[in-house]
Coordinates of C-alpha atoms and ligand atoms in Angstrom, one line a residue:
X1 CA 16.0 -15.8 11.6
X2 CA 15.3 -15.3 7.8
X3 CA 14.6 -11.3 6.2
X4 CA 13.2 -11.1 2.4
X5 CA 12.6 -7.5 1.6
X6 CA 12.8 -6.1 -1.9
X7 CA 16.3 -3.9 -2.8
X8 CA 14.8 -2.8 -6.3
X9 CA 12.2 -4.2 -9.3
X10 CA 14.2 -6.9 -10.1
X11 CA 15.6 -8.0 -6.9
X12 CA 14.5 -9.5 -3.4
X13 CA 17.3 -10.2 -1.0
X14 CA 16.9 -13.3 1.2
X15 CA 19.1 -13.3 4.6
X16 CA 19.1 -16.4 6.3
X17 CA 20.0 -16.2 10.1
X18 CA 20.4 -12.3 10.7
X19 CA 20.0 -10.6 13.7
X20 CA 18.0 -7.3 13.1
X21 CA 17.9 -4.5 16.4
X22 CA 15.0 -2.8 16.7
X23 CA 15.4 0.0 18.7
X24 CA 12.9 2.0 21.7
X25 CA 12.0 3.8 19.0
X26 CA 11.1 1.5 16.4
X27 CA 14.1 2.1 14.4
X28 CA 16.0 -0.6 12.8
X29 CA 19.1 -0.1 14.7
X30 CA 21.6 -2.9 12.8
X31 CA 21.3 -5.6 10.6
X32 CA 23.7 -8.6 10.5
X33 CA 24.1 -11.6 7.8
X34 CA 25.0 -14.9 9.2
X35 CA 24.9 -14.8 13.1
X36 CA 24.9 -18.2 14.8
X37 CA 22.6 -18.9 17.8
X38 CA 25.8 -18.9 19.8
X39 CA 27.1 -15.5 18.6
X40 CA 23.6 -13.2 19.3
X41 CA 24.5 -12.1 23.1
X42 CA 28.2 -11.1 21.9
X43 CA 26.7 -9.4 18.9
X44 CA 24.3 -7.3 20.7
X45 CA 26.6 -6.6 23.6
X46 CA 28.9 -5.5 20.3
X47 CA 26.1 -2.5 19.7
X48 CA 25.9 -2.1 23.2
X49 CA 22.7 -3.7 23.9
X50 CA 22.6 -5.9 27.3
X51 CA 21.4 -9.3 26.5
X52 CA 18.7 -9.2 29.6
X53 CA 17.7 -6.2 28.5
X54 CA 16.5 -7.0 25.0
X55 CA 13.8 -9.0 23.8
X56 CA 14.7 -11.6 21.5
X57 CA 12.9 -13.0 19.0
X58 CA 13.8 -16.3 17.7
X59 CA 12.3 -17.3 14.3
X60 CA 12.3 -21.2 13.6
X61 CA 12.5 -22.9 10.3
X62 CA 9.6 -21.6 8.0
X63 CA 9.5 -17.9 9.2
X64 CA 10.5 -14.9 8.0
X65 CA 10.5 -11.1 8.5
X66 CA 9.3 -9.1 5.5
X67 CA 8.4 -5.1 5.5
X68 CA 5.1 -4.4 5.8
X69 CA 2.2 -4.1 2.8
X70 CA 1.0 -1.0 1.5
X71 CA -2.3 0.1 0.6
X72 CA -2.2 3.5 -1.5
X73 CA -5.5 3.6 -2.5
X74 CA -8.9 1.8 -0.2
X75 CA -11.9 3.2 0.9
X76 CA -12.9 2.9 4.6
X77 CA -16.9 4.2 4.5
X78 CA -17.7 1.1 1.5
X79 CA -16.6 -1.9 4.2
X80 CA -20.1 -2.7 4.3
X81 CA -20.7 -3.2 0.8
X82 CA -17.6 -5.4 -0.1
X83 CA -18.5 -8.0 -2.0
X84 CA -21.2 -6.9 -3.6
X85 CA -22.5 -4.8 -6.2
X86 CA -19.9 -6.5 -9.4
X87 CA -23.4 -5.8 -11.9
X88 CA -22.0 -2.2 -12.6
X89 CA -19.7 -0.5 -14.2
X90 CA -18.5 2.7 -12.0
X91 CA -21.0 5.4 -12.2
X92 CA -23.9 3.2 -11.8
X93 CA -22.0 1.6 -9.2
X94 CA -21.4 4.7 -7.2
X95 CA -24.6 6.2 -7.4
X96 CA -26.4 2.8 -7.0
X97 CA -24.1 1.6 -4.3
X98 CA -21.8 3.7 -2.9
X99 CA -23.2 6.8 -1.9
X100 CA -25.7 5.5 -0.4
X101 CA -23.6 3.6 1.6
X102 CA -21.5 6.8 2.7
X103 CA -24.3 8.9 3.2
X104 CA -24.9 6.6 6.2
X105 CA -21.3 8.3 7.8
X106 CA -23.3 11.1 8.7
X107 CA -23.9 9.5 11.5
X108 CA -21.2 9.2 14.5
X109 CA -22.2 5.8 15.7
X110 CA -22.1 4.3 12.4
X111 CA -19.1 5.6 11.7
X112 CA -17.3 4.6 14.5
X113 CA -18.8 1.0 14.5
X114 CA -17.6 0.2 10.4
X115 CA -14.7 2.1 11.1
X116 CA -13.3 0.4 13.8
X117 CA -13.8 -3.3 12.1
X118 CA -12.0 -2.5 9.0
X119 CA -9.4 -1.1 10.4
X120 CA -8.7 -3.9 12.4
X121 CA -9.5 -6.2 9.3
X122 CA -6.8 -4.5 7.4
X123 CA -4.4 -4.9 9.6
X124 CA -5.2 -8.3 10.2
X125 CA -3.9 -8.8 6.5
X126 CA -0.7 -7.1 7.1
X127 CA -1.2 -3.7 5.7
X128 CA 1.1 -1.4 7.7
X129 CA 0.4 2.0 6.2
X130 CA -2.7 2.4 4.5
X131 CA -4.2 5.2 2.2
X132 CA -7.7 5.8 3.7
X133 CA -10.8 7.7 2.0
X134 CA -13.2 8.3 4.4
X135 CA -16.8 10.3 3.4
X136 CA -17.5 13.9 3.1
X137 CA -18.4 14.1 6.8
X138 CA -16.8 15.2 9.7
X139 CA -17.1 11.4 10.9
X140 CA -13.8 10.8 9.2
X141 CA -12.2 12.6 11.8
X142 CA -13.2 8.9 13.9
X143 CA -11.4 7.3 10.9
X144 CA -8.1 8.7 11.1
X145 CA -8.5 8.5 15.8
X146 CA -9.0 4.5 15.4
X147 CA -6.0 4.3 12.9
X148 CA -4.1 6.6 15.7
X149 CA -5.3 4.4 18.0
X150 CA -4.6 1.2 16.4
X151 CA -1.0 1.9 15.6
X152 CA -1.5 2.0 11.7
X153 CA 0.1 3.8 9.6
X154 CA -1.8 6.1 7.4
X155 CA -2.8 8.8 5.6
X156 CA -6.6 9.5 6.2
X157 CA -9.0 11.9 3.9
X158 CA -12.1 13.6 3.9
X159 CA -13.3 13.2 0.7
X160 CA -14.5 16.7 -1.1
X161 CA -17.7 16.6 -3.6
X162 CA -19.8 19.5 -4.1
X163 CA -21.2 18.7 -8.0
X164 CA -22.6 15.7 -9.3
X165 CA -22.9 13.4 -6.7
X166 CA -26.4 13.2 -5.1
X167 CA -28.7 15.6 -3.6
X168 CA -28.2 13.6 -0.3
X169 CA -24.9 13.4 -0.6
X170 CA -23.0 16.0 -1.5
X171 CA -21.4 19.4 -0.4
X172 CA -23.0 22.7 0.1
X173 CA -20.7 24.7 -1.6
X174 CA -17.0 24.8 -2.7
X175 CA -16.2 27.1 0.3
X176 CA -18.0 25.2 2.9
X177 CA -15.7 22.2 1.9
X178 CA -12.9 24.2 1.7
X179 CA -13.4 25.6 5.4
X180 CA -14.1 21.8 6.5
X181 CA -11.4 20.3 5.1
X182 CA -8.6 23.0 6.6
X183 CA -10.9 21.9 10.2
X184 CA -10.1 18.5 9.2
X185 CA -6.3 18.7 8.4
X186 CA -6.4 20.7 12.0
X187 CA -7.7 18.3 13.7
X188 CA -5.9 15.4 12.6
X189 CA -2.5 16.9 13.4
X190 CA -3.2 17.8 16.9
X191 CA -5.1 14.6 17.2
X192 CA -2.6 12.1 15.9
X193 CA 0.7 13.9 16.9
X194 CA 3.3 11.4 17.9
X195 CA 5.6 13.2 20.6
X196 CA 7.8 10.1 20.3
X197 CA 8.5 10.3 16.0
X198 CA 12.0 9.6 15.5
X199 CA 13.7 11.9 13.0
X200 CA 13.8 11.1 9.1
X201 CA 16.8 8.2 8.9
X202 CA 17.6 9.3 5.7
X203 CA 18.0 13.0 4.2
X204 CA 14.6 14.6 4.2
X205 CA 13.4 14.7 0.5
X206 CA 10.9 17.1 0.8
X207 CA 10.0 19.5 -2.1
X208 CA 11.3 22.9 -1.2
X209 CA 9.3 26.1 -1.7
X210 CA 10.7 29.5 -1.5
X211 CA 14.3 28.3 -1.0
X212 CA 13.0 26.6 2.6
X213 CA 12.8 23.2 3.1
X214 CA 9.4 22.6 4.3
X215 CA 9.0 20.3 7.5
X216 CA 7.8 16.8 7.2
X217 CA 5.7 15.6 9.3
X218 CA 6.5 12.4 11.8
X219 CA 3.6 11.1 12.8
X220 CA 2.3 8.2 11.7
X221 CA -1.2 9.1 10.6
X222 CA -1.8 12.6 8.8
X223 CA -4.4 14.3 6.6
X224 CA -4.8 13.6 3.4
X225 CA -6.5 15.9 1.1
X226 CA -9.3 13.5 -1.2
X227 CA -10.7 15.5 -3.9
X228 CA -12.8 12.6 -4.6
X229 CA -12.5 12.8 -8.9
X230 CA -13.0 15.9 -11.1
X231 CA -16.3 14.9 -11.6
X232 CA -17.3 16.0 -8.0
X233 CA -15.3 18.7 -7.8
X234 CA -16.2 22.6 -9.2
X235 CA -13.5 24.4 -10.3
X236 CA -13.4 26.6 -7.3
X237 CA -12.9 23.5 -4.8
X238 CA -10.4 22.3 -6.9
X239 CA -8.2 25.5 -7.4
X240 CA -9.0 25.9 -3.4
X241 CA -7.1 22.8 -3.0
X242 CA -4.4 23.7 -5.2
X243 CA -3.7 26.9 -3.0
X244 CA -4.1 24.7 0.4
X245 CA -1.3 22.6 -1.1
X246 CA 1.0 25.5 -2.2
X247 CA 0.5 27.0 1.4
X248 CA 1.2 23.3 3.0
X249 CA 3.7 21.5 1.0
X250 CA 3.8 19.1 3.8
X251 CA -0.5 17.9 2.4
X252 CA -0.1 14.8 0.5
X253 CA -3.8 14.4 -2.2
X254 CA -5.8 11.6 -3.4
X255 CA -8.0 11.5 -6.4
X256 CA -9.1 8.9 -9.0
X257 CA -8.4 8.6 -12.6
X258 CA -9.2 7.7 -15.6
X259 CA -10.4 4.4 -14.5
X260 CA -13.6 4.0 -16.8
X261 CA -14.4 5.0 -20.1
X262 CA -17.9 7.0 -19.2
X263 CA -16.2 8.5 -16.3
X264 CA -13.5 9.8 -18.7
X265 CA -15.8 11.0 -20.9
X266 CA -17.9 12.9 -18.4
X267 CA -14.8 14.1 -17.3
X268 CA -13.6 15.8 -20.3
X269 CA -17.2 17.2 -21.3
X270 CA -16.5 19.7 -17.6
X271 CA -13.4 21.0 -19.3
X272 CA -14.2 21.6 -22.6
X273 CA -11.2 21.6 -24.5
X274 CA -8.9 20.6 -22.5
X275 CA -6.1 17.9 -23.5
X276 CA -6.8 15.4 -21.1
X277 CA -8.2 14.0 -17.7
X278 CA -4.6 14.5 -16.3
X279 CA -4.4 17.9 -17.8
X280 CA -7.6 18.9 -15.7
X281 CA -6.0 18.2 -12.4
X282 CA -2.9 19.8 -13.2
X283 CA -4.8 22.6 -14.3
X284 CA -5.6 23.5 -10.6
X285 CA -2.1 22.7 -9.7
X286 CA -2.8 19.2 -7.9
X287 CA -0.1 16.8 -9.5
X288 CA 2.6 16.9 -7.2
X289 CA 5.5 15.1 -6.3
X290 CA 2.7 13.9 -3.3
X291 CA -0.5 13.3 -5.3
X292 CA -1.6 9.3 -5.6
X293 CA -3.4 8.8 -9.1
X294 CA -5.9 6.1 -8.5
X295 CA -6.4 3.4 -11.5
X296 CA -4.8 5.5 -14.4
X297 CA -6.0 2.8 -16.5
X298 CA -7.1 5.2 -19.6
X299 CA -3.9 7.3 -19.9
X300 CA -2.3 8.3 -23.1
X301 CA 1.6 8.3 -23.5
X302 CA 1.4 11.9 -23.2
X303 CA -0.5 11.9 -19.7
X304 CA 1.8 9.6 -18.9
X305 CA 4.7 11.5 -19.7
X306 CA 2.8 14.4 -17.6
X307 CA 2.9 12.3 -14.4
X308 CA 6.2 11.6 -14.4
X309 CA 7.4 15.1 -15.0
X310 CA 5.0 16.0 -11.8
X311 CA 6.7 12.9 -10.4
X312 CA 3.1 11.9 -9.1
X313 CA 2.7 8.6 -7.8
X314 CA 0.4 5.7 -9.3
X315 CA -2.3 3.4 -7.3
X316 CA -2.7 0.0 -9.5
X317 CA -6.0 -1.1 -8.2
X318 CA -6.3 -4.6 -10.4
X319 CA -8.8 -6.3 -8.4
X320 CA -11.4 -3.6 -8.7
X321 CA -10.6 -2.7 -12.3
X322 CA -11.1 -6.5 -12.5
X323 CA -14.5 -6.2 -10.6
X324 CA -15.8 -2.9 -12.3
X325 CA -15.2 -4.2 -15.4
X326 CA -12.8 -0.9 -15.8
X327 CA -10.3 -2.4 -17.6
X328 CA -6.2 -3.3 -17.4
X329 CA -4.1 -0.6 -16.1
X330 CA -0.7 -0.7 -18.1
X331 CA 1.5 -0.8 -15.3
X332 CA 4.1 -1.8 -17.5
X333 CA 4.3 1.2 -19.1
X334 CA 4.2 3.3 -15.9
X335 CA 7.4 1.3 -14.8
X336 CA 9.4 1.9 -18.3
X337 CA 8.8 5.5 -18.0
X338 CA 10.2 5.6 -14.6
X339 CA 7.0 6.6 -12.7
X340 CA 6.2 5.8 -8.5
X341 CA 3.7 3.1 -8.4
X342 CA 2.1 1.3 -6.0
X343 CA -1.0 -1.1 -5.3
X344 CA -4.7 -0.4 -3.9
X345 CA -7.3 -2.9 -3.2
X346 CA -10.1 0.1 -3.6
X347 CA -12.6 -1.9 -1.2
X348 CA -14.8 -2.3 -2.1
X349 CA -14.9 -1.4 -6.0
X350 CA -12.2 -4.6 -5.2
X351 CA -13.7 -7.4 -3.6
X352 CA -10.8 -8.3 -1.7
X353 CA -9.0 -7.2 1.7
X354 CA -5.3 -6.6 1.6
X355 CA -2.1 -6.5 -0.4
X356 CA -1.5 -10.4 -0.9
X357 CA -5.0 -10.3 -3.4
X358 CA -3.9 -7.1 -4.4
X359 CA -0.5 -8.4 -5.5
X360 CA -2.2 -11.9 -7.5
X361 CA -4.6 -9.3 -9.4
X362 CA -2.3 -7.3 -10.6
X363 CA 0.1 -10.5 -11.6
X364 CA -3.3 -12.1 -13.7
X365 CA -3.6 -8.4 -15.4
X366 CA -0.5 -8.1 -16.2
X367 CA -0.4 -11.7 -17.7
X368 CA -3.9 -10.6 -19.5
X369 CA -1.7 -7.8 -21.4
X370 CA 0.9 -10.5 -22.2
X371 CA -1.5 -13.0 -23.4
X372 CA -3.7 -10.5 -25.6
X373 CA -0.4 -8.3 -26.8
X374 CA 1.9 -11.3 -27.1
X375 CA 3.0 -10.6 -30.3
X376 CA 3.5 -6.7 -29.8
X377 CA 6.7 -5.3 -29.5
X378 CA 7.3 -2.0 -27.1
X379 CA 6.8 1.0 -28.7
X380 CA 9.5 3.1 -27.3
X381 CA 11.8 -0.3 -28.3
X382 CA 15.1 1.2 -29.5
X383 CA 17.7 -1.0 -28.2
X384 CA 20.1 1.7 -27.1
X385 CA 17.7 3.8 -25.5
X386 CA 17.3 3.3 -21.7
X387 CA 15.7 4.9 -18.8
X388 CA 15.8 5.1 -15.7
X389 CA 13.3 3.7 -13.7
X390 CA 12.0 4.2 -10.1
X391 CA 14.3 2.4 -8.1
X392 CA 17.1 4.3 -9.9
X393 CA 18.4 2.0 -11.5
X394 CA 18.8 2.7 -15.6
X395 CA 17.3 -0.3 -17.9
X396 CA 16.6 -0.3 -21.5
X397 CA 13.4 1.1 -22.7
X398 CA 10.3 -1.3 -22.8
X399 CA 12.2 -3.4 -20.2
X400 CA 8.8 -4.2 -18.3
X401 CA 7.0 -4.2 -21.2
X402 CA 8.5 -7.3 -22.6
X403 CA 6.9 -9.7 -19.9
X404 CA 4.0 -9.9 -17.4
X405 CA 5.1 -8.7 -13.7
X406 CA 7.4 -10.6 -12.2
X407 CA 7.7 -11.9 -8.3
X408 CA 10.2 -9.2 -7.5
X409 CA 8.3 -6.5 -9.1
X410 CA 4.8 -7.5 -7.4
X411 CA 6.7 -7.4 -3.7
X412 CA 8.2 -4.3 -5.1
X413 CA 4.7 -2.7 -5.8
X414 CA 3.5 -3.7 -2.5
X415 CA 6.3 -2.7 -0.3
X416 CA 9.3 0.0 -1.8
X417 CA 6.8 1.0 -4.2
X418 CA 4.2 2.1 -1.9
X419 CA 6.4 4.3 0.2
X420 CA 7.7 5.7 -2.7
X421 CA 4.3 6.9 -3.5
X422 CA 3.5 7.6 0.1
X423 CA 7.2 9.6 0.2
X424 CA 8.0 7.5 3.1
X425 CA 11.1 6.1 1.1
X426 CA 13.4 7.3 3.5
X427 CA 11.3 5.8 6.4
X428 CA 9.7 2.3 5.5
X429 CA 9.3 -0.2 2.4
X430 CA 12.7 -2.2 3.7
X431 CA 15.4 -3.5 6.4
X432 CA 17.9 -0.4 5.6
X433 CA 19.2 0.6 8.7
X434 CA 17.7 4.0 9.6
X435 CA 14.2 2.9 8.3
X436 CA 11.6 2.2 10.7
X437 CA 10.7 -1.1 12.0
X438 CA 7.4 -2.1 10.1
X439 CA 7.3 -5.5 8.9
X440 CA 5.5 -8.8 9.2
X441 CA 6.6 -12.2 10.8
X442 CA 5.4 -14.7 8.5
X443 CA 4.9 -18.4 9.6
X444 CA 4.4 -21.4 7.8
X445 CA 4.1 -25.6 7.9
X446 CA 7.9 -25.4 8.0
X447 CA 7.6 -24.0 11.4
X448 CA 6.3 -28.1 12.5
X449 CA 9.7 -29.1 11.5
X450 CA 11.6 -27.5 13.8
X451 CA 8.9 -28.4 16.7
X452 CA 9.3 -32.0 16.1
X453 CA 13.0 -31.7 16.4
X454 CA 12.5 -29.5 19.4
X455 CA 10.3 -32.0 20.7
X456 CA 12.2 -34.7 19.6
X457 CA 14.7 -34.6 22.4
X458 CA 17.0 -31.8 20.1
X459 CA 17.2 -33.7 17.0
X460 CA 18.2 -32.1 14.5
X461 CA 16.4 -30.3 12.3
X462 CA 17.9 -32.0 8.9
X463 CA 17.2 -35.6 10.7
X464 CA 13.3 -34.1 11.2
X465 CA 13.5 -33.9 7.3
X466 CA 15.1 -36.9 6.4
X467 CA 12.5 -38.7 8.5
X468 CA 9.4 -36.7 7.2
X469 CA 10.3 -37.3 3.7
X470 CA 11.1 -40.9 4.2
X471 CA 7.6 -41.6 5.7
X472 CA 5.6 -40.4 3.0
X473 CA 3.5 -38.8 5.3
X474 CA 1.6 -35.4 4.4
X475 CA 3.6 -32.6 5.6
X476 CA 0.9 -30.0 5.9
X477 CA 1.8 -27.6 9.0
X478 CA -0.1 -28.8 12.2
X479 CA 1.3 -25.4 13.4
X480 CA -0.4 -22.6 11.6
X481 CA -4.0 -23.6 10.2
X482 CA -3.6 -22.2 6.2
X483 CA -3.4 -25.3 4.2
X484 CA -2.9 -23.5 1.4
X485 CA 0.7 -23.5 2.1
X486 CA 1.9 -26.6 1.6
X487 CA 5.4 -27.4 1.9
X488 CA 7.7 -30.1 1.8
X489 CA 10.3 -29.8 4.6
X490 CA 13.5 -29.1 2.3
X491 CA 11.6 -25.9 0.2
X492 CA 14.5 -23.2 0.4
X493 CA 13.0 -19.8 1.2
X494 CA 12.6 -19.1 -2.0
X495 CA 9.9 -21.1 -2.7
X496 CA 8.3 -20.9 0.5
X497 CA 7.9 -17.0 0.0
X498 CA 6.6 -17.1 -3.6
X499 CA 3.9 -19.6 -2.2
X500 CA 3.1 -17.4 0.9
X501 CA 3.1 -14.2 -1.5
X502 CA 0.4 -16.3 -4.1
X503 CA -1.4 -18.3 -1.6
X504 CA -0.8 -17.2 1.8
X505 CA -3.3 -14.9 4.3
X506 CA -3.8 -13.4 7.9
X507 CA -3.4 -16.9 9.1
X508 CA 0.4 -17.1 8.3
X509 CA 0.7 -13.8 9.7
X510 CA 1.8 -14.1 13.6
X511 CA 3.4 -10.4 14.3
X512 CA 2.3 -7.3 12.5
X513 CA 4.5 -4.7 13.1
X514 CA 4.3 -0.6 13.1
X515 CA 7.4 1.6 14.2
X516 CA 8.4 -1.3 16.4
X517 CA 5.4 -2.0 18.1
X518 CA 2.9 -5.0 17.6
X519 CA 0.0 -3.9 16.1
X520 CA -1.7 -7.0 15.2
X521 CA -0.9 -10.8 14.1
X522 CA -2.0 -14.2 15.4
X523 CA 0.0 -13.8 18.6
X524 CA 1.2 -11.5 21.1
X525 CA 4.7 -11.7 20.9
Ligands
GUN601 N1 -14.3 7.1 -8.6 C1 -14.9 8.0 -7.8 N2 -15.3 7.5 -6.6 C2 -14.9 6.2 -6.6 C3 -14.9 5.2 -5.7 O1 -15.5 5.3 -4.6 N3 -14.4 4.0 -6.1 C4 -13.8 3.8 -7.3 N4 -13.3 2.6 -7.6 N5 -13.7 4.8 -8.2 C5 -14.3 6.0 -7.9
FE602 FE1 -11.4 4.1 -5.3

């Protein structure tokens, strides 16, 4: 059937009738353009897969494969609250809201109950590999087992505070979180070891240290470590985690910054001359090549510049800097200065589940920038200058800059983008052969089409057209119940994936995919 996945910012590649192999594994074995129904048996047996051996699945007209979304920035423990709470701005908000709603996590059974819903809820909207904060308890330990058990990918965190927070919810001391975090990381990997991990398709890219490359990790859900911002974490914790990470190059960190103006200033007054916010955590050595920087929304050129020479990785969290009243991150200027970034729905400072919202907020933010800067040109616009951004490819400077996101760079963000902040380039974000097999099968009222044909004694599928437009009738999809996606019969794929991308949900989602294996979707396939 039909593949769209994204090949770089500015490009999606449609293939209409391929046949992609998915191997035991959940690797994407081959990938073929053009095959004919007729040709798929001779074609397999060509990679030396027996036909009866091999499940086949058949898309119809009106579905397509597409990778799986990635969340780089959500928090599990505030699933409760989502939805609620838009009065504040962020440190109201967390201390009015939030922690007490985490401070609940102390307890196993609550845990385990919240935890298992929204994990399921997330998959439900197609989000494949998912950055996770959990709470400061040892409950998140249940977080990270349900995503093992569920199939997700993802990288789960215990969150560290020990200053500022609340008396009831906060950290002993910079050493007891310290100790329980390297307990956590422990328990994870021996928890949520995959015995069955293929190796890395492509050539490991992992940061070396001491001349060795470090091992990468396989598995599919690991530790992540979560200072939670600089504002909850002393100096000691923070430098802590800076030696945990030069011991265990392998430990990918979360944090958030410079999302909101008071929480910048706070943040500043605890390092008293200091540059910036960004200069704090580098301070204690914690931008790295796998740190993801939530919101960034307050960030000079400068800090900017800093990022990328850490070649940290950005979480765009539009929807809840939408909701907090935070602000527009300039995600256009991350992009034209070559810098990894991704999208986050940060549930529930973002009132909505999943990647597809994700995606439309950060289209209407960037199209706020355009509207209110119309008439600005790029700073860094000298016409012979270029850069090269993440995908590798070189454009001229304030490329991105010029316009609001575009469709190619939204799928980008929520896809290529993502692994590239998750350093899982080499294993998901596309169909390259080598990459592992996580991916969505999308339906839509197209699919009806083909039924009627189908049903229609084997008419053919153009004839099915010809008669649905000549009838006049409504062509909404009797097939899949979103009527949000409605298409005439004749809409190239094009079209029909822009709409599902802008207006689609869960219920056009019939397979969700992880490392080959069905995770969730509408239907057991
Ligand atoms: N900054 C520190 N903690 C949080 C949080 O839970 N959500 C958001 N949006 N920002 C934060
Ligand atoms: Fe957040």
């Amino acid at each position: 059937g039909t593949l769209v996945h994204s090949l770089s910012l500015t490009e999606i590649e449609y293939l209409e009738d391929a046949l992609l192999g998915v191997d035991e594994r959940g690797t994407i074995a081959f990938l073929e353009k053009s095959v004919q129904q007729d040709q798929v048996d001779a074609r397999l047996q060509a990679h030396g897969w027996a036909a009866g051996e091999v499940q086949v699945i058949e898309m119809q007209r009106g579905e397509f494969l597409m990778p799986g979304l990635i969340d780089t920035h959500t928090h599990a423990p505030q699933y409760l609250n989502l939805g609620y709470g838009q009065q504040y701005e962020l440190l109201d908000w967390l201390s009015n809201l939030t922690f007490p709603a985490e401070a609940k996590f102390a307890d196993a059974a609550h845990a385990r109950r919240v935890y298992d819903s929204v994990v399921e809820r997330v998959i439900s909207a197609g989000t494949t590999t998912c950055c996770w904060y959990g709470t400061i308890h040892s409950t998140t330990k249940i977080l990270a087992a349900i995503c093992h058990r569920r199939g997700q990918r993802a990288f789960v965190g215990k969150c560290n505070m020990d200053r500022n927070s609340a008396d009831y919810y906060q950290e002993e001391s910079a050493q007891k979180s310290l100790a329980d975090t390297e307990d956590y990381v422990k328990f994870v990997r021996a928890r949520c070891a995959d015995p069955e991990a293929p190796t890395p398709a492509a050539k490991q890219n992992g940061g070396t240290v001491g001349g060795k490359t470090p091992r990468r990790s396989t598995a599919l859900v690991q530790p992540i470590l979560t200072p939670r911002f600089a504002i909850s974490c002393s100096d000691e914790l923070m430098s802590g985690l800076g030696d945990m990470m030069d011991r265990d190059p392998d430990l990918p960190l979360q944090t958030h910054l410079a999302e909101n103006p008071a929480e910048v200033d706070f943040a500043l007054s605890l390092y008293p001359g200091i540059e910036s916010y960004t200069a704090a955590y580098d301070r204690f050595r914690l931008l790295r090549r796998n740190t993801v920087l939530a919101h960034c929304v307050f960030l000079s050129a400068s800090e900017l510049d800093l990022i990328k020479a850490r070649d940290s990785g950005i979480s765009h969290c539009a929807n809840s800097n939408f909701n907090l009243r935070s602000g527009t991150a300039r995600v256009a200027d991350m992009l034209d200065k070559g810098i990894k970034v991704s999208l986050g729905t940060d549930n529930s400072g973002g009132t909505a589940i999943g990647i597809l919202s994700a995606l439309r907020s950060a289209s209407t933010a960037s199209k706020t920038i355009i509207f209110h800067e119309r008439d600005k040109k790029p700073e860094t616009a000298s016409s012979d200058d270029s850069v090269i951004n993440t995908d590798g490819i070189s454009r001229p400077a304030g490329f991105f800059a010029q316009s609001h996101l575009s469709v190619e760079t939204l799928f980008y963000l929520a896809t290529l983008g993502g692994a590239q902040v998750c350093n899982l380039e080499d294993r998901i974000g596309n169909f390259v052969v080598g990459k592992e097999f996580d991916a969505l099968l999308v339906h839509t009222g197209q699919k009806t089409i083909a039924s009627a044909a189908a049903a229609n004694g084997g008419a053919s599928i153009d004839d099915e057209i010809e008669k649905a437009l000549a009838s006049g009738e409504s062509v909404l999809a009797d097939g899949v119940d979103n009527p949000a996606l409605m298409l005439e019969p004749d809409e190239g794929i094009e079209r029909v994936f822009e709409k599902f991308l802008f207006t689609g949900d869960d219920r056009n989602l019939r397979a969700v995919f992880v490392r080959g294996r069905q995770i969730g979707g509408r239907e057991i396939l």
